[in-house]
């Protein structure tokens, strides 16, 4: 079950980068994000009104916490991703830059959540970051991507996805530290509603609320709602609850291979030998980190199966004396 959930998460989350690219040619980032979340929020709120049982017992503080998580994980993260892609950063490279997230999450998991990372896991995280650096350099020196701005991509555009990655990491830790467990429909509704408010206000303030007449725009919106929101975003929090911060964030290394292949096939984005090398490093990183997690989980069981030692023998003798 964990494998199927992980595979579905990787596939649907990476679809969000492709959806962003689909809509980039017909509208700005704020317009796409407004129409992605506004109709969805209306539907989810209507469903919540009809199904009130999942909302019972929630306090104003719980809802405020989920709103902050939604603003960080959707509004902040997605705006940076869409902005980077519209600046000309390829979808595959944007996914790879977001792949630094496991390293940041691994560094913070110990002091914040007491989920410490083993040496083997740190090795895997380091390999993943190396893969990010290789592919980013390959893309930065390729002279831009099809559909990108003339003259290539400005160097600072590659820093934009890092800001979104940091917002998602902050949201992940805020959710992991929450002691209130709610039905999956609750955070999805609150997060999408908060994002709808943020992007609608931004669109109205910038004069970007009107949707374009192109059919490709609505195709991108449907793609993003069906695959990225209900699939990728919903599965992110489900896998997080089941497997923990380090495990779910390590899967982010796999977004790049899937996204880069899609980008090359659908949009003709560059896919050089250096890109393939960076993707290979990312794949190796996932294997190393996952094996490190498995070894770490097996260690306590091995300790329990060892010979009990003299202390346990003394306990048995004490029990026999009492009998």
Tab-separated table of C-alpha atoms in Angstrom:
chain	number	residue	atom	x	y	z
A	1	UNK	CA	0.000	0.000	0.000
A	2	UNK	CA	2.791	2.444	0.885
A	3	UNK	CA	4.467	1.790	-2.480
A	4	UNK	CA	1.258	2.440	-4.425
A	5	UNK	CA	0.564	5.625	-2.464
A	6	UNK	CA	4.128	6.834	-3.039
A	7	UNK	CA	3.982	6.089	-6.773
A	8	UNK	CA	0.628	7.847	-7.131
A	9	UNK	CA	1.944	10.814	-5.151
A	10	UNK	CA	5.034	11.201	-7.362
A	11	UNK	CA	3.015	10.961	-10.576
A	12	UNK	CA	0.241	13.363	-9.564
A	13	UNK	CA	2.501	15.881	-7.819
A	14	UNK	CA	4.765	16.105	-10.882
A	15	UNK	CA	1.672	16.710	-13.004
A	16	UNK	CA	1.381	20.115	-11.346
A	17	UNK	CA	4.565	21.323	-13.063
A	18	UNK	CA	3.169	20.183	-16.405
A	19	UNK	CA	-0.160	21.900	-15.733
A	20	UNK	CA	1.662	25.119	-14.912
A	21	UNK	CA	3.501	24.883	-18.227
A	22	UNK	CA	0.242	24.195	-20.088
A	23	UNK	CA	-1.317	27.380	-18.772
A	24	UNK	CA	1.791	29.558	-18.961
A	25	UNK	CA	1.260	30.437	-22.612
A	26	UNK	CA	-2.283	31.748	-22.195
A	27	UNK	CA	-2.347	33.580	-18.843
A	28	UNK	CA	-0.245	34.890	-15.978
A	29	UNK	CA	0.452	32.916	-12.825
A	30	UNK	CA	-2.031	34.818	-10.650
A	31	UNK	CA	-4.862	34.364	-13.180
A	32	UNK	CA	-4.239	30.622	-13.448
A	33	UNK	CA	-4.067	30.184	-9.691
A	34	UNK	CA	-7.186	32.256	-9.047
A	35	UNK	CA	-9.304	30.154	-11.407
A	36	UNK	CA	-7.706	26.974	-10.182
A	37	UNK	CA	-8.826	27.564	-6.602
A	38	UNK	CA	-11.907	29.819	-6.685
A	39	UNK	CA	-14.407	27.350	-8.263
A	40	UNK	CA	-12.823	24.493	-6.331
A	41	UNK	CA	-13.212	26.339	-3.026
A	42	UNK	CA	-16.892	27.015	-3.734
A	43	UNK	CA	-17.527	23.309	-4.356
A	44	UNK	CA	-15.562	22.176	-1.296
A	45	UNK	CA	-17.312	24.663	1.009
A	46	UNK	CA	-20.709	23.498	-0.291
A	47	UNK	CA	-19.748	19.883	0.424
A	48	UNK	CA	-18.534	20.872	3.917
A	49	UNK	CA	-21.895	22.491	4.684
A	50	UNK	CA	-23.671	19.248	3.782
A	51	UNK	CA	-21.192	17.049	5.678
A	52	UNK	CA	-20.696	18.798	8.994
A	53	UNK	CA	-19.651	15.731	10.991
A	54	UNK	CA	-15.992	16.030	9.953
A	55	UNK	CA	-15.861	19.585	11.330
A	56	UNK	CA	-17.198	18.872	14.806
A	57	UNK	CA	-14.833	19.615	17.668
A	58	UNK	CA	-12.599	21.914	15.636
A	59	UNK	CA	-11.724	25.214	17.285
A	60	UNK	CA	-11.029	28.599	15.751
A	61	UNK	CA	-7.350	27.997	16.529
A	62	UNK	CA	-7.398	24.721	14.559
A	63	UNK	CA	-8.952	26.445	11.545
A	64	UNK	CA	-6.503	29.349	11.782
A	65	UNK	CA	-3.582	26.902	11.883
A	66	UNK	CA	-4.852	25.076	8.810
A	67	UNK	CA	-5.329	28.404	7.021
A	68	UNK	CA	-1.694	29.338	7.648
A	69	UNK	CA	-0.586	25.907	6.419
A	70	UNK	CA	-2.671	26.381	3.279
A	71	UNK	CA	-1.240	29.837	2.563
A	72	UNK	CA	2.316	28.489	2.920
A	73	UNK	CA	1.913	25.163	1.121
A	74	UNK	CA	-0.349	26.348	-1.688
A	75	UNK	CA	-0.210	30.118	-2.114
A	76	UNK	CA	3.495	30.615	-1.389
A	77	UNK	CA	4.714	27.389	-2.946
A	78	UNK	CA	2.626	27.462	-6.112
A	79	UNK	CA	3.119	31.151	-6.843
A	80	UNK	CA	6.891	30.655	-6.821
A	81	UNK	CA	6.689	27.573	-9.054
A	82	UNK	CA	4.437	29.269	-11.612
A	83	UNK	CA	6.517	32.446	-11.589
A	84	UNK	CA	9.738	30.478	-12.192
A	85	UNK	CA	8.238	28.560	-15.110
A	86	UNK	CA	6.906	31.752	-16.698
A	87	UNK	CA	10.370	33.305	-16.327
A	88	UNK	CA	11.668	30.474	-18.505
A	89	UNK	CA	12.965	27.941	-15.973
A	90	UNK	CA	12.105	24.501	-17.321
A	91	UNK	CA	9.496	22.414	-15.525
A	92	UNK	CA	12.047	19.656	-14.870
A	93	UNK	CA	14.574	22.051	-13.366
A	94	UNK	CA	11.897	23.683	-11.218
A	95	UNK	CA	11.043	20.239	-9.873
A	96	UNK	CA	14.717	19.524	-9.212
A	97	UNK	CA	15.261	22.778	-7.334
A	98	UNK	CA	12.304	21.850	-5.162
A	99	UNK	CA	14.197	18.591	-4.605
A	100	UNK	CA	16.467	20.397	-2.138
A	101	UNK	CA	13.500	20.202	0.213
A	102	UNK	CA	14.512	16.796	1.677
A	103	UNK	CA	17.870	18.187	2.789
A	104	UNK	CA	16.231	21.118	4.554
A	105	UNK	CA	13.555	18.895	6.054
A	106	UNK	CA	16.155	16.341	7.183
A	107	UNK	CA	18.203	19.024	8.899
A	108	UNK	CA	15.169	20.328	10.775
A	109	UNK	CA	13.389	17.027	11.505
A	110	UNK	CA	15.661	16.201	14.437
A	111	UNK	CA	15.482	19.399	16.496
A	112	UNK	CA	11.840	20.121	15.649
A	113	UNK	CA	10.189	16.684	15.453
A	114	UNK	CA	12.786	14.357	17.029
A	115	UNK	CA	12.900	12.351	13.779
A	116	UNK	CA	16.664	12.089	13.413
A	117	UNK	CA	18.371	11.336	10.108
A	118	UNK	CA	21.000	8.577	9.912
A	119	UNK	CA	24.405	8.905	8.246
A	120	UNK	CA	23.250	6.855	5.271
A	121	UNK	CA	20.225	9.104	4.859
A	122	UNK	CA	22.461	12.196	4.952
A	123	UNK	CA	24.579	10.608	2.217
A	124	UNK	CA	21.491	10.112	0.096
A	125	UNK	CA	20.305	13.655	0.703
A	126	UNK	CA	23.724	14.949	-0.341
A	127	UNK	CA	23.554	12.934	-3.574
A	128	UNK	CA	20.140	14.399	-4.259
A	129	UNK	CA	21.407	17.939	-3.838
A	130	UNK	CA	24.307	17.145	-6.194
A	131	UNK	CA	21.772	16.017	-8.778
A	132	UNK	CA	19.869	19.278	-8.350
A	133	UNK	CA	23.066	21.277	-8.924
A	134	UNK	CA	24.023	19.308	-12.058
A	135	UNK	CA	20.627	19.634	-13.734
A	136	UNK	CA	20.180	23.281	-12.762
A	137	UNK	CA	23.569	24.112	-14.280
A	138	UNK	CA	22.702	22.192	-17.443
A	139	UNK	CA	19.451	24.097	-17.825
A	140	UNK	CA	20.998	27.471	-16.985
A	141	UNK	CA	23.622	27.068	-19.720
A	142	UNK	CA	21.246	25.716	-22.366
A	143	UNK	CA	20.138	29.172	-23.546
A	144	UNK	CA	16.568	29.019	-22.292
A	145	UNK	CA	13.618	26.740	-22.898
A	146	UNK	CA	10.958	26.703	-25.594
A	147	UNK	CA	8.320	29.248	-24.707
A	148	UNK	CA	10.660	31.043	-22.308
A	149	UNK	CA	11.734	34.665	-22.536
A	150	UNK	CA	14.042	35.762	-25.308
A	151	UNK	CA	17.693	35.861	-24.404
A	152	UNK	CA	17.570	32.998	-21.947
A	153	UNK	CA	16.633	32.853	-18.275
A	154	UNK	CA	17.838	35.498	-15.792
A	155	UNK	CA	20.110	33.987	-13.139
A	156	UNK	CA	17.912	35.107	-10.268
A	157	UNK	CA	14.941	33.158	-11.681
A	158	UNK	CA	16.509	29.958	-10.335
A	159	UNK	CA	16.203	31.338	-6.790
A	160	UNK	CA	12.420	31.753	-7.076
A	161	UNK	CA	11.569	28.020	-6.649
A	162	UNK	CA	13.765	27.923	-3.530
A	163	UNK	CA	11.433	30.422	-1.860
A	164	UNK	CA	8.445	28.187	-2.584
A	165	UNK	CA	10.353	25.153	-1.332
A	166	UNK	CA	11.004	26.906	1.985
A	167	UNK	CA	7.305	27.788	2.279
A	168	UNK	CA	6.335	24.138	1.752
A	169	UNK	CA	8.896	22.961	4.316
A	170	UNK	CA	7.487	25.420	6.862
A	171	UNK	CA	3.944	24.178	6.185
A	172	UNK	CA	5.068	20.558	6.507
A	173	UNK	CA	6.604	21.103	9.929
A	174	UNK	CA	3.655	23.153	11.114
A	175	UNK	CA	1.321	20.294	10.187
A	176	UNK	CA	3.612	17.651	11.704
A	177	UNK	CA	3.651	19.457	15.051
A	178	UNK	CA	-0.133	19.672	15.170
A	179	UNK	CA	-1.767	17.411	17.737
A	180	UNK	CA	-5.227	17.706	16.215
A	181	UNK	CA	-6.070	14.958	13.738
A	182	UNK	CA	-8.847	15.804	11.312
A	183	UNK	CA	-10.515	14.153	8.331
A	184	UNK	CA	-8.608	14.664	5.038
A	185	UNK	CA	-11.469	16.743	3.606
A	186	UNK	CA	-11.051	19.407	6.294
A	187	UNK	CA	-7.505	20.627	5.530
A	188	UNK	CA	-8.137	20.337	1.778
A	189	UNK	CA	-11.199	22.599	2.098
A	190	UNK	CA	-9.491	25.125	4.369
A	191	UNK	CA	-6.284	25.224	2.309
A	192	UNK	CA	-8.089	25.692	-1.016
A	193	UNK	CA	-10.394	28.348	0.435
A	194	UNK	CA	-7.458	30.285	1.890
A	195	UNK	CA	-5.626	30.075	-1.442
A	196	UNK	CA	-8.745	31.169	-3.335
A	197	UNK	CA	-8.974	34.273	-1.156
A	198	UNK	CA	-5.263	35.085	-1.572
A	199	UNK	CA	-5.163	34.650	-5.343
A	200	UNK	CA	-8.510	36.360	-5.961
A	201	UNK	CA	-7.362	39.435	-4.043
A	202	UNK	CA	-4.040	39.438	-5.912
A	203	UNK	CA	-5.783	39.049	-9.284
A	204	UNK	CA	-8.270	41.844	-8.593
A	205	UNK	CA	-5.541	44.181	-7.347
A	206	UNK	CA	-3.370	43.566	-10.410
A	207	UNK	CA	-6.188	43.551	-12.970
A	208	UNK	CA	-5.562	39.906	-13.860
A	209	UNK	CA	-8.878	38.374	-12.803
A	210	UNK	CA	-10.433	37.982	-16.268
A	211	UNK	CA	-9.760	34.518	-17.750
A	212	UNK	CA	-8.470	34.333	-21.338
A	213	UNK	CA	-10.751	32.869	-24.033
A	214	UNK	CA	-8.257	30.149	-25.071
A	215	UNK	CA	-9.344	26.544	-24.602
A	216	UNK	CA	-5.800	25.678	-23.480
A	217	UNK	CA	-6.347	27.794	-20.380
A	218	UNK	CA	-9.335	25.757	-19.229
A	219	UNK	CA	-7.559	22.528	-20.168
A	220	UNK	CA	-4.730	23.550	-17.826
A	221	UNK	CA	-7.206	24.439	-15.057
A	222	UNK	CA	-8.951	21.064	-15.336
A	223	UNK	CA	-5.596	19.265	-15.361
A	224	UNK	CA	-4.417	21.109	-12.241
A	225	UNK	CA	-7.615	20.573	-10.253
A	226	UNK	CA	-8.006	16.882	-11.096
A	227	UNK	CA	-4.396	15.711	-10.913
A	228	UNK	CA	-2.384	18.239	-8.938
A	229	UNK	CA	-4.865	19.318	-6.245
A	230	UNK	CA	-6.970	16.230	-5.548
A	231	UNK	CA	-4.135	13.861	-6.446
A	232	UNK	CA	-0.745	15.317	-5.608
A	233	UNK	CA	-1.679	17.753	-2.866
A	234	UNK	CA	-4.060	15.385	-1.094
A	235	UNK	CA	-1.603	12.485	-1.243
A	236	UNK	CA	1.230	14.679	0.095
A	237	UNK	CA	-0.472	15.048	3.458
A	238	UNK	CA	-1.630	11.421	3.504
A	239	UNK	CA	1.895	10.067	2.902
A	240	UNK	CA	3.241	12.576	5.436
A	241	UNK	CA	0.987	11.179	8.154
A	242	UNK	CA	1.777	7.568	7.293
A	243	UNK	CA	5.545	7.715	6.715
A	244	UNK	CA	6.896	10.898	8.299
A	245	UNK	CA	8.667	14.034	7.139
A	246	UNK	CA	11.942	12.567	5.850
A	247	UNK	CA	10.234	9.812	3.843
A	248	UNK	CA	7.671	12.025	2.118
A	249	UNK	CA	10.182	14.750	1.351
A	250	UNK	CA	12.703	12.276	-0.054
A	251	UNK	CA	10.117	11.328	-2.673
A	252	UNK	CA	10.510	14.878	-3.979
A	253	UNK	CA	13.772	13.743	-5.592
A	254	UNK	CA	11.663	11.550	-7.886
A	255	UNK	CA	9.585	14.481	-9.136
A	256	UNK	CA	12.436	15.618	-11.356
A	257	UNK	CA	12.800	12.441	-13.471
A	258	UNK	CA	9.062	12.252	-14.078
A	259	UNK	CA	8.682	15.970	-14.757
A	260	UNK	CA	11.783	16.178	-16.973
A	261	UNK	CA	10.574	13.305	-19.159
A	262	UNK	CA	7.121	14.854	-19.452
A	263	UNK	CA	8.631	18.258	-20.237
A	264	UNK	CA	10.869	16.804	-22.939
A	265	UNK	CA	8.037	14.845	-24.565
A	266	UNK	CA	5.293	17.471	-24.316
A	267	UNK	CA	7.196	20.743	-24.647
A	268	UNK	CA	10.552	19.839	-26.194
A	269	UNK	CA	12.474	21.022	-23.138
A	270	UNK	CA	16.231	20.275	-23.097
A	271	UNK	CA	17.217	16.795	-21.931
A	272	UNK	CA	21.020	16.548	-22.169
A	273	UNK	CA	23.507	14.026	-20.823
A	274	UNK	CA	24.109	16.307	-17.852
A	275	UNK	CA	20.381	16.358	-17.190
A	276	UNK	CA	20.301	12.557	-17.286
A	277	UNK	CA	23.291	12.410	-14.911
A	278	UNK	CA	21.588	14.715	-12.446
A	279	UNK	CA	18.396	12.681	-12.614
A	280	UNK	CA	20.370	9.488	-12.011
A	281	UNK	CA	21.887	11.045	-8.893
A	282	UNK	CA	18.387	11.898	-7.714
A	283	UNK	CA	17.204	8.323	-8.194
A	284	UNK	CA	20.217	6.938	-6.322
A	285	UNK	CA	19.538	9.437	-3.536
A	286	UNK	CA	16.001	8.131	-3.059
A	287	UNK	CA	17.205	4.519	-2.869
A	288	UNK	CA	19.933	5.379	-0.340
A	289	UNK	CA	17.627	7.421	1.887
A	290	UNK	CA	14.849	4.837	1.804
A	291	UNK	CA	17.287	2.013	2.666
A	292	UNK	CA	18.676	4.128	5.475
A	293	UNK	CA	15.160	4.604	6.822
A	294	UNK	CA	14.503	0.854	6.593
A	295	UNK	CA	17.743	0.041	8.448
A	296	UNK	CA	16.899	2.582	11.117
A	297	UNK	CA	13.436	1.103	11.593
A	298	UNK	CA	14.844	-2.437	11.789
A	299	UNK	CA	17.501	-1.584	14.394
A	300	UNK	CA	15.136	-1.435	17.405
A	301	UNK	CA	13.616	-4.782	16.446
A	302	UNK	CA	17.072	-6.368	16.223
A	303	UNK	CA	17.924	-5.033	19.671
A	304	UNK	CA	14.783	-6.536	21.105
A	305	UNK	CA	15.578	-9.937	19.555
A	306	UNK	CA	19.062	-10.104	21.075
A	307	UNK	CA	19.930	-12.204	24.127
A	308	UNK	CA	18.329	-10.586	27.192
A	309	UNK	CA	21.583	-10.429	29.186
A	310	UNK	CA	22.159	-10.658	32.927
A	311	UNK	CA	19.708	-7.928	33.903
A	312	UNK	CA	16.787	-9.771	32.287
A	313	UNK	CA	17.980	-13.001	33.900
A	314	UNK	CA	17.874	-11.341	37.287
A	315	UNK	CA	14.306	-10.247	36.619
A	316	UNK	CA	13.324	-13.821	35.723
A	317	UNK	CA	14.963	-15.137	38.891
A	318	UNK	CA	13.152	-12.522	40.946
A	319	UNK	CA	9.865	-13.609	39.362
A	320	UNK	CA	10.618	-17.265	40.131
A	321	UNK	CA	11.383	-16.384	43.772
A	322	UNK	CA	8.040	-14.604	44.081
A	323	UNK	CA	6.218	-17.604	42.687
